[in-house]
Amino acid sequence: MKKIGYLILIGIILLSGCSNQSRKAQTQVHEGTSKAANIQFTLPQEWTVWENAPEDSKGGEETGLLAENTLTGSSIRIQYEDLTAIKGGTLIRMEDYVRLYREKLMTSKEYTYSCTEAEEAELYQEVYYCFTAQVEETKARQHFYLRRIDDMIMVMTITLYGEDTLENVLEYGKSL
């Protein structure tokens, strides 16, 4: 009986050590930095942060930062899309990319999105195209901020639940 207990304990120890090394949870340090986006977040203790540099990407999409409020489920996600991985992608105008991105959301088969029109806004000393979406099934409020960085598109999605507000979450960030 003791052998089985020891084997289970060893299995748990081994499994807990086999995590995805590119996304190490930072539970003691509550800062998240996306160097490519030139943004740093200093978050309260209830937030957990994962970082993964976009230069690790082999093409396509890559998550550069993910932070989640463990109490409410609200989150900040910074993703990058490598335009060189798309045929003709580097030629796309930002306005067209944003329009296509909104259309993709609104035609989703998984969720029902209602989106505002996109507009330009300054945030953390950069100009973004931004719009808001309401996800009917989950009651989530999502705020999208998109901008081009060389041959990549950066998309920052702030998803809010409950009493979390956009203003409070944006105050956690600053430009580097």
CSV table of N, CA, C and O in Angstrom, one decimal, residues 16-120:
chain,number,residue,atom,x,y,z
A,16,SER,N,3.9,17.9,-12.1
A,16,SER,CA,3.9,19.3,-11.8
A,16,SER,C,5.1,20.0,-12.4
A,16,SER,O,5.1,21.2,-12.6
A,17,GLY,N,6.2,19.3,-12.6
A,17,GLY,CA,7.4,19.8,-13.2
A,17,GLY,C,7.4,19.9,-14.7
A,17,GLY,O,8.3,20.5,-15.3
A,18,CYS,N,6.4,19.3,-15.3
A,18,CYS,CA,6.4,19.2,-16.8
A,18,CYS,C,5.4,20.3,-17.3
A,18,CYS,O,4.4,20.0,-18.0
A,19,SER,N,5.7,21.5,-17.0
A,19,SER,CA,4.8,22.6,-17.5
A,19,SER,C,5.4,23.2,-18.8
A,19,SER,O,6.6,22.9,-19.1
A,20,ASN,N,4.7,24.0,-19.5
A,20,ASN,CA,5.1,24.6,-20.7
A,20,ASN,C,6.1,25.7,-20.3
A,20,ASN,O,5.8,26.7,-19.7
A,21,GLN,N,7.4,25.5,-20.6
A,21,GLN,CA,8.5,26.4,-20.2
A,21,GLN,C,8.4,27.8,-20.8
A,21,GLN,O,8.9,28.7,-20.3
A,22,SER,N,7.7,27.9,-22.0
A,22,SER,CA,7.6,29.2,-22.6
A,22,SER,C,6.6,30.1,-21.9
A,22,SER,O,6.5,31.3,-22.2
A,23,ARG,N,5.8,29.5,-21.0
A,23,ARG,CA,4.8,30.3,-20.3
A,23,ARG,C,4.9,30.0,-18.8
A,23,ARG,O,4.1,29.2,-18.3
A,24,LYS,N,5.8,30.6,-18.1
A,24,LYS,CA,6.0,30.3,-16.7
A,24,LYS,C,5.1,31.3,-15.9
A,24,LYS,O,5.2,32.5,-16.1
A,25,ALA,N,4.2,30.7,-15.1
A,25,ALA,CA,3.4,31.6,-14.3
A,25,ALA,C,4.2,32.3,-13.3
A,25,ALA,O,5.1,31.8,-12.7
A,26,GLN,N,4.0,33.6,-13.2
A,26,GLN,CA,4.7,34.5,-12.3
A,26,GLN,C,3.8,34.9,-11.2
A,26,GLN,O,3.1,35.9,-11.3
A,27,THR,N,3.7,34.1,-10.1
A,27,THR,CA,2.8,34.4,-9.1
A,27,THR,C,3.3,35.4,-8.0
A,27,THR,O,2.6,36.0,-7.4
A,28,GLN,N,4.6,35.5,-7.9
A,28,GLN,CA,5.2,36.4,-6.9
A,28,GLN,C,5.5,37.8,-7.5
A,28,GLN,O,5.3,38.7,-6.9
A,29,VAL,N,5.9,37.8,-8.8
A,29,VAL,CA,6.1,39.1,-9.5
A,29,VAL,C,4.9,39.4,-10.3
A,29,VAL,O,4.4,38.6,-11.1
A,30,HIS,N,4.3,40.5,-10.1
A,30,HIS,CA,3.1,40.9,-10.8
A,30,HIS,C,3.3,42.0,-11.8
A,30,HIS,O,2.5,42.9,-11.9
A,31,GLU,N,4.4,41.8,-12.5
A,31,GLU,CA,4.6,42.7,-13.7
A,31,GLU,C,4.7,41.8,-14.9
A,31,GLU,O,5.2,40.7,-14.9
A,32,GLY,N,4.1,42.4,-16.0
A,32,GLY,CA,4.1,41.7,-17.3
A,32,GLY,C,4.6,42.7,-18.3
A,32,GLY,O,4.2,43.8,-18.3
A,33,THR,N,5.6,42.3,-19.1
A,33,THR,CA,6.1,43.2,-20.1
A,33,THR,C,6.0,42.6,-21.5
A,33,THR,O,6.4,41.4,-21.7
A,34,SER,N,5.6,43.4,-22.4
A,34,SER,CA,5.7,43.0,-23.8
A,34,SER,C,6.6,44.0,-24.5
A,34,SER,O,6.2,45.1,-24.8
A,35,LYS,N,7.9,43.6,-24.6
A,35,LYS,CA,8.9,44.5,-25.2
A,35,LYS,C,8.6,44.9,-26.6
A,35,LYS,O,8.8,46.0,-27.0
A,36,ALA,N,8.1,44.0,-27.4
A,36,ALA,CA,7.8,44.3,-28.8
A,36,ALA,C,6.7,45.4,-28.9
A,36,ALA,O,6.7,46.2,-29.8
A,37,ALA,N,5.7,45.3,-27.9
A,37,ALA,CA,4.7,46.3,-27.9
A,37,ALA,C,5.0,47.5,-27.1
A,37,ALA,O,4.3,48.5,-27.2
A,38,ASN,N,6.1,47.5,-26.4
A,38,ASN,CA,6.6,48.6,-25.6
A,38,ASN,C,5.6,48.9,-24.5
A,38,ASN,O,5.3,50.1,-24.2
A,39,ILE,N,5.1,47.9,-23.8
A,39,ILE,CA,4.1,48.0,-22.8
A,39,ILE,C,4.5,47.2,-21.6
A,39,ILE,O,5.0,46.1,-21.7
A,40,GLN,N,4.3,47.8,-20.4
A,40,GLN,CA,4.6,47.0,-19.1
A,40,GLN,C,3.3,47.2,-18.3
A,40,GLN,O,2.8,48.3,-18.1
A,41,PHE,N,2.9,46.1,-17.7
A,41,PHE,CA,1.8,46.2,-16.7
A,41,PHE,C,2.3,45.8,-15.3
A,41,PHE,O,3.1,44.9,-15.1
A,42,THR,N,1.9,46.6,-14.4
A,42,THR,CA,2.1,46.3,-13.0
A,42,THR,C,0.7,46.0,-12.4
A,42,THR,O,-0.1,46.9,-12.3
A,43,LEU,N,0.5,44.8,-12.0
A,43,LEU,CA,-0.8,44.3,-11.6
A,43,LEU,C,-0.9,43.9,-10.2
A,43,LEU,O,0.0,43.5,-9.5
A,44,PRO,N,-2.1,44.0,-9.6
A,44,PRO,CA,-2.4,43.7,-8.2
A,44,PRO,C,-2.1,42.2,-8.0
A,44,PRO,O,-2.0,41.4,-9.0
A,45,GLN,N,-2.1,41.8,-6.8
A,45,GLN,CA,-1.7,40.4,-6.4
A,45,GLN,C,-2.6,39.4,-6.9
A,45,GLN,O,-2.2,38.2,-7.2
A,46,GLU,N,-3.9,39.7,-7.2
A,46,GLU,CA,-4.8,38.7,-7.6
A,46,GLU,C,-4.7,38.3,-9.1
A,46,GLU,O,-5.4,37.5,-9.7
A,47,TRP,N,-3.7,39.0,-9.8
A,47,TRP,CA,-3.5,38.7,-11.2
A,47,TRP,C,-2.3,37.8,-11.3
A,47,TRP,O,-1.3,37.8,-10.6
A,48,THR,N,-2.4,36.9,-12.3
A,48,THR,CA,-1.3,36.0,-12.7
A,48,THR,C,-0.8,36.3,-14.1
A,48,THR,O,-1.7,36.6,-14.9
A,49,VAL,N,0.5,36.3,-14.3
A,49,VAL,CA,1.0,36.8,-15.6
A,49,VAL,C,1.8,35.7,-16.2
A,49,VAL,O,2.6,35.0,-15.6
A,50,TRP,N,1.6,35.5,-17.6
A,50,TRP,CA,2.5,34.6,-18.4
A,50,TRP,C,3.1,35.5,-19.5
A,50,TRP,O,2.4,36.3,-20.1
A,51,GLU,N,4.4,35.3,-19.8
A,51,GLU,CA,5.0,36.0,-20.9
A,51,GLU,C,5.6,35.1,-21.9
A,51,GLU,O,6.1,34.0,-21.5
A,52,ASN,N,5.6,35.4,-23.1
A,52,ASN,CA,6.2,34.7,-24.2
A,52,ASN,C,6.6,35.6,-25.3
A,52,ASN,O,5.7,36.3,-25.9
A,53,ALA,N,7.8,35.8,-25.6
A,53,ALA,CA,8.3,36.8,-26.6
A,53,ALA,C,7.9,36.4,-28.0
A,53,ALA,O,7.9,35.3,-28.4
A,54,PRO,N,7.4,37.4,-28.7
A,54,PRO,CA,6.9,37.1,-30.1
A,54,PRO,C,8.0,36.7,-31.0
A,54,PRO,O,7.8,36.0,-32.0
A,55,GLU,N,9.3,37.0,-30.7
A,55,GLU,CA,10.4,36.5,-31.6
A,55,GLU,C,10.6,35.0,-31.5
A,55,GLU,O,11.3,34.4,-32.3
A,56,ASP,N,9.9,34.4,-30.5
A,56,ASP,CA,10.0,32.9,-30.5
A,56,ASP,C,9.0,32.3,-31.5
A,56,ASP,O,9.1,31.1,-31.7
A,57,SER,N,8.2,33.1,-32.1
A,57,SER,CA,7.2,32.5,-33.1
A,57,SER,C,7.9,32.1,-34.4
A,57,SER,O,8.8,32.7,-34.8
A,58,LYS,N,7.3,31.0,-34.9
A,58,LYS,CA,7.8,30.5,-36.2
A,58,LYS,C,6.9,31.0,-37.3
A,58,LYS,O,6.9,30.4,-38.4
A,59,GLY,N,6.1,32.0,-37.1
A,59,GLY,CA,5.1,32.4,-38.1
A,59,GLY,C,3.7,32.3,-37.5
A,59,GLY,O,3.5,31.5,-36.6
A,60,GLY,N,2.8,33.0,-38.1
A,60,GLY,CA,1.4,32.9,-37.6
A,60,GLY,C,1.2,33.8,-36.4
A,60,GLY,O,1.8,34.8,-36.2
A,61,GLU,N,0.4,33.3,-35.4
A,61,GLU,CA,0.1,34.0,-34.2
A,61,GLU,C,0.9,33.6,-33.1
A,61,GLU,O,1.2,32.4,-33.0
A,62,GLU,N,1.2,34.5,-32.2
A,62,GLU,CA,2.0,34.2,-31.0
A,62,GLU,C,1.5,35.1,-29.9
A,62,GLU,O,1.2,36.2,-30.1
A,63,THR,N,1.3,34.5,-28.7
A,63,THR,CA,0.9,35.3,-27.5
A,63,THR,C,2.1,35.8,-26.9
A,63,THR,O,3.0,35.1,-26.5
A,64,GLY,N,2.1,37.2,-26.7
A,64,GLY,CA,3.3,37.8,-26.1
A,64,GLY,C,3.1,38.0,-24.6
A,64,GLY,O,4.0,38.1,-23.9
A,65,LEU,N,1.8,38.1,-24.2
A,65,LEU,CA,1.6,38.3,-22.7
A,65,LEU,C,0.1,37.9,-22.5
A,65,LEU,O,-0.8,38.2,-23.3
A,66,LEU,N,-0.1,37.3,-21.4
A,66,LEU,CA,-1.4,36.9,-20.9
A,66,LEU,C,-1.4,37.2,-19.4
A,66,LEU,O,-0.5,36.7,-18.7
A,67,ALA,N,-2.4,37.9,-18.9
A,67,ALA,CA,-2.5,38.2,-17.5
A,67,ALA,C,-4.0,38.0,-17.2
A,67,ALA,O,-4.9,38.4,-18.0
A,68,GLU,N,-4.3,37.3,-16.1
A,68,GLU,CA,-5.6,37.0,-15.7
A,68,GLU,C,-5.9,37.3,-14.2
A,68,GLU,O,-5.1,37.0,-13.4
A,69,ASN,N,-7.0,37.9,-14.0
A,69,ASN,CA,-7.4,38.2,-12.6
A,69,ASN,C,-8.1,36.9,-12.1
A,69,ASN,O,-9.1,36.5,-12.6
A,70,THR,N,-7.4,36.3,-11.1
A,70,THR,CA,-7.9,35.0,-10.7
A,70,THR,C,-9.2,35.1,-9.9
A,70,THR,O,-9.9,34.0,-9.7
A,71,LEU,N,-9.6,36.3,-9.5
A,71,LEU,CA,-10.8,36.4,-8.7
A,71,LEU,C,-12.0,36.6,-9.7
A,71,LEU,O,-13.1,36.1,-9.4
A,72,THR,N,-11.8,37.4,-10.8
A,72,THR,CA,-13.0,37.7,-11.6
A,72,THR,C,-13.0,37.0,-13.0
A,72,THR,O,-14.0,36.9,-13.6
A,73,GLY,N,-11.8,36.6,-13.4
A,73,GLY,CA,-11.7,36.0,-14.8
A,73,GLY,C,-11.3,37.0,-15.8
A,73,GLY,O,-11.1,36.7,-17.0
A,74,SER,N,-11.3,38.3,-15.5
A,74,SER,CA,-10.9,39.3,-16.5
A,74,SER,C,-9.5,39.1,-16.9
A,74,SER,O,-8.7,38.5,-16.2
A,75,SER,N,-9.1,39.5,-18.1
A,75,SER,CA,-7.8,39.2,-18.6
A,75,SER,C,-7.3,40.3,-19.6
A,75,SER,O,-8.1,41.1,-20.1
A,76,ILE,N,-6.0,40.3,-19.7
A,76,ILE,CA,-5.3,41.1,-20.7
A,76,ILE,C,-4.5,40.1,-21.6
A,76,ILE,O,-3.7,39.3,-21.1
A,77,ARG,N,-4.6,40.2,-22.9
A,77,ARG,CA,-3.9,39.3,-23.8
A,77,ARG,C,-3.3,40.2,-24.9
A,77,ARG,O,-4.0,40.9,-25.5
A,78,ILE,N,-2.0,40.0,-25.1
A,78,ILE,CA,-1.3,40.7,-26.2
A,78,ILE,C,-0.8,39.6,-27.1
A,78,ILE,O,-0.1,38.7,-26.7
A,79,GLN,N,-1.3,39.6,-28.4
A,79,GLN,CA,-0.9,38.7,-29.4
A,79,GLN,C,-0.4,39.4,-30.6
A,79,GLN,O,-0.6,40.6,-30.8
A,80,TYR,N,0.4,38.6,-31.3
A,80,TYR,CA,1.1,39.2,-32.5
A,80,TYR,C,0.7,38.2,-33.7
A,80,TYR,O,0.7,37.0,-33.5
A,81,GLU,N,0.5,38.9,-34.8
A,81,GLU,CA,0.3,38.1,-36.0
A,81,GLU,C,1.4,38.5,-37.0
A,81,GLU,O,1.6,39.7,-37.3
A,82,ASP,N,2.2,37.5,-37.4
A,82,ASP,CA,3.3,37.7,-38.3
A,82,ASP,C,2.7,37.9,-39.8
A,82,ASP,O,2.3,36.9,-40.3
A,83,LEU,N,2.8,39.1,-40.3
A,83,LEU,CA,2.2,39.3,-41.6
A,83,LEU,C,3.0,38.6,-42.7
A,83,LEU,O,2.5,38.3,-43.8
A,84,THR,N,4.3,38.3,-42.5
A,84,THR,CA,5.1,37.6,-43.5
A,84,THR,C,4.6,36.2,-43.7
A,84,THR,O,5.0,35.5,-44.7
A,85,ALA,N,3.9,35.6,-42.7
A,85,ALA,CA,3.4,34.3,-42.8
A,85,ALA,C,2.1,34.2,-43.6
A,85,ALA,O,1.6,33.1,-43.9
A,86,ILE,N,1.6,35.3,-44.1
A,86,ILE,CA,0.4,35.3,-44.9
A,86,ILE,C,0.7,35.8,-46.3
A,86,ILE,O,1.4,36.9,-46.4
A,87,LYS,N,0.3,35.1,-47.3
A,87,LYS,CA,0.6,35.6,-48.6
A,87,LYS,C,0.0,37.0,-48.9
A,87,LYS,O,-1.2,37.2,-48.7
A,88,GLY,N,0.9,37.9,-49.2
A,88,GLY,CA,0.5,39.3,-49.4
A,88,GLY,C,0.2,40.0,-48.1
A,88,GLY,O,-0.3,41.2,-48.2
A,89,GLY,N,0.5,39.4,-47.0
A,89,GLY,CA,0.1,40.0,-45.7
A,89,GLY,C,0.8,41.4,-45.4
A,89,GLY,O,0.2,42.2,-44.8
A,90,THR,N,2.1,41.5,-45.9
A,90,THR,CA,2.8,42.7,-45.6
A,90,THR,C,2.2,43.9,-46.4
A,90,THR,O,2.5,45.1,-46.1
A,91,LEU,N,1.4,43.7,-47.3
A,91,LEU,CA,0.8,44.7,-48.2
A,91,LEU,C,-0.5,45.2,-47.6
A,91,LEU,O,-1.0,46.3,-48.1
A,92,ILE,N,-1.1,44.5,-46.6
A,92,ILE,CA,-2.4,44.9,-46.1
A,92,ILE,C,-2.4,46.2,-45.4
A,92,ILE,O,-1.4,46.5,-44.6
A,93,ARG,N,-3.4,47.1,-45.6
A,93,ARG,CA,-3.5,48.3,-44.9
A,93,ARG,C,-4.1,48.1,-43.5
A,93,ARG,O,-4.9,47.2,-43.4
A,94,MET,N,-3.7,48.8,-42.6
A,94,MET,CA,-4.2,48.6,-41.2
A,94,MET,C,-5.7,48.7,-41.1
A,94,MET,O,-6.4,47.9,-40.4
A,95,GLU,N,-6.3,49.7,-41.8
A,95,GLU,CA,-7.8,49.8,-41.8
A,95,GLU,C,-8.5,48.6,-42.3
A,95,GLU,O,-9.5,48.2,-41.7
A,96,ASP,N,-7.9,47.9,-43.3
A,96,ASP,CA,-8.5,46.7,-43.9
A,96,ASP,C,-8.3,45.5,-42.9
A,96,ASP,O,-9.2,44.7,-42.7
A,97,TYR,N,-7.2,45.5,-42.2
A,97,TYR,CA,-6.9,44.4,-41.3
A,97,TYR,C,-8.0,44.5,-40.1
A,97,TYR,O,-8.6,43.5,-39.7
A,98,VAL,N,-8.2,45.7,-39.6
A,98,VAL,CA,-9.1,45.9,-38.5
A,98,VAL,C,-10.5,45.6,-39.0
A,98,VAL,O,-11.3,44.9,-38.2
A,99,ARG,N,-10.9,46.0,-40.2
A,99,ARG,CA,-12.2,45.6,-40.7
A,99,ARG,C,-12.4,44.1,-40.8
A,99,ARG,O,-13.4,43.6,-40.3
A,100,LEU,N,-11.4,43.4,-41.3
A,100,LEU,CA,-11.5,42.0,-41.4
A,100,LEU,C,-11.5,41.3,-40.0
A,100,LEU,O,-12.2,40.3,-39.8
A,101,TYR,N,-10.8,41.8,-39.1
A,101,TYR,CA,-10.7,41.3,-37.7
A,101,TYR,C,-12.1,41.4,-37.1
A,101,TYR,O,-12.6,40.4,-36.5
A,102,ARG,N,-12.8,42.6,-37.2
A,102,ARG,CA,-14.1,42.8,-36.7
A,102,ARG,C,-15.1,41.8,-37.4
A,102,ARG,O,-15.9,41.2,-36.7
A,103,GLU,N,-15.0,41.7,-38.7
A,103,GLU,CA,-15.9,40.8,-39.4
A,103,GLU,C,-15.8,39.4,-39.0
A,103,GLU,O,-16.7,38.6,-38.8
A,104,LYS,N,-14.5,39.0,-38.7
A,104,LYS,CA,-14.3,37.6,-38.3
A,104,LYS,C,-15.0,37.3,-36.9
A,104,LYS,O,-15.5,36.3,-36.7
A,105,LEU,N,-14.9,38.3,-36.0
A,105,LEU,CA,-15.6,38.2,-34.7
A,105,LEU,C,-17.1,38.1,-34.9
A,105,LEU,O,-17.7,37.2,-34.4
A,106,MET,N,-17.6,39.0,-35.7
A,106,MET,CA,-19.1,39.1,-35.9
A,106,MET,C,-19.7,37.9,-36.6
A,106,MET,O,-20.9,37.7,-36.6
A,107,THR,N,-18.9,37.2,-37.3
A,107,THR,CA,-19.4,36.0,-38.1
A,107,THR,C,-18.9,34.7,-37.4
A,107,THR,O,-19.0,33.6,-37.9
A,108,SER,N,-18.5,34.8,-36.1
A,108,SER,CA,-18.0,33.6,-35.4
A,108,SER,C,-19.2,32.6,-35.2
A,108,SER,O,-20.3,33.1,-35.0
A,109,LYS,N,-18.9,31.4,-35.3
A,109,LYS,CA,-19.9,30.3,-35.1
A,109,LYS,C,-20.0,29.9,-33.7
A,109,LYS,O,-20.9,29.3,-33.2
A,110,GLU,N,-18.9,30.3,-32.9
A,110,GLU,CA,-18.8,29.8,-31.5
A,110,GLU,C,-19.6,30.8,-30.6
A,110,GLU,O,-20.2,30.4,-29.6
A,111,TYR,N,-19.4,32.1,-30.8
A,111,TYR,CA,-20.0,33.1,-30.0
A,111,TYR,C,-20.7,34.2,-30.8
A,111,TYR,O,-20.4,34.4,-32.0
A,112,THR,N,-21.6,34.9,-30.2
A,112,THR,CA,-22.3,36.0,-30.8
A,112,THR,C,-21.7,37.3,-30.3
A,112,THR,O,-21.8,37.7,-29.1
A,113,TYR,N,-21.0,38.0,-31.2
A,113,TYR,CA,-20.4,39.3,-30.9
A,113,TYR,C,-21.2,40.4,-31.5
A,113,TYR,O,-21.7,40.4,-32.6
A,114,SER,N,-21.3,41.5,-30.7
A,114,SER,CA,-21.8,42.8,-31.2
A,114,SER,C,-20.7,43.8,-31.0
A,114,SER,O,-20.1,43.9,-29.9
A,115,CYS,N,-20.2,44.4,-32.1
A,115,CYS,CA,-19.0,45.3,-32.1
A,115,CYS,C,-19.3,46.7,-32.4
A,115,CYS,O,-20.2,47.0,-33.2
A,116,THR,N,-18.6,47.6,-31.8
A,116,THR,CA,-18.7,49.0,-32.1
A,116,THR,C,-17.8,49.3,-33.3
A,116,THR,O,-17.1,48.4,-33.7
A,117,GLU,N,-18.0,50.4,-33.9
A,117,GLU,CA,-17.1,50.8,-35.0
A,117,GLU,C,-15.7,51.0,-34.5
A,117,GLU,O,-15.5,51.5,-33.4
A,118,ALA,N,-14.7,50.8,-35.3
A,118,ALA,CA,-13.3,51.0,-34.9
A,118,ALA,C,-13.0,52.5,-35.1
A,118,ALA,O,-13.5,53.1,-36.0
A,119,GLU,N,-12.1,52.9,-34.2
A,119,GLU,CA,-11.7,54.3,-34.2
A,119,GLU,C,-10.2,54.4,-33.7
A,119,GLU,O,-9.8,53.4,-33.1
A,120,GLU,N,-9.5,55.4,-34.1
A,120,GLU,CA,-8.2,55.6,-33.6
A,120,GLU,C,-8.1,56.2,-32.3
A,120,GLU,O,-9.0,57.1,-31.9
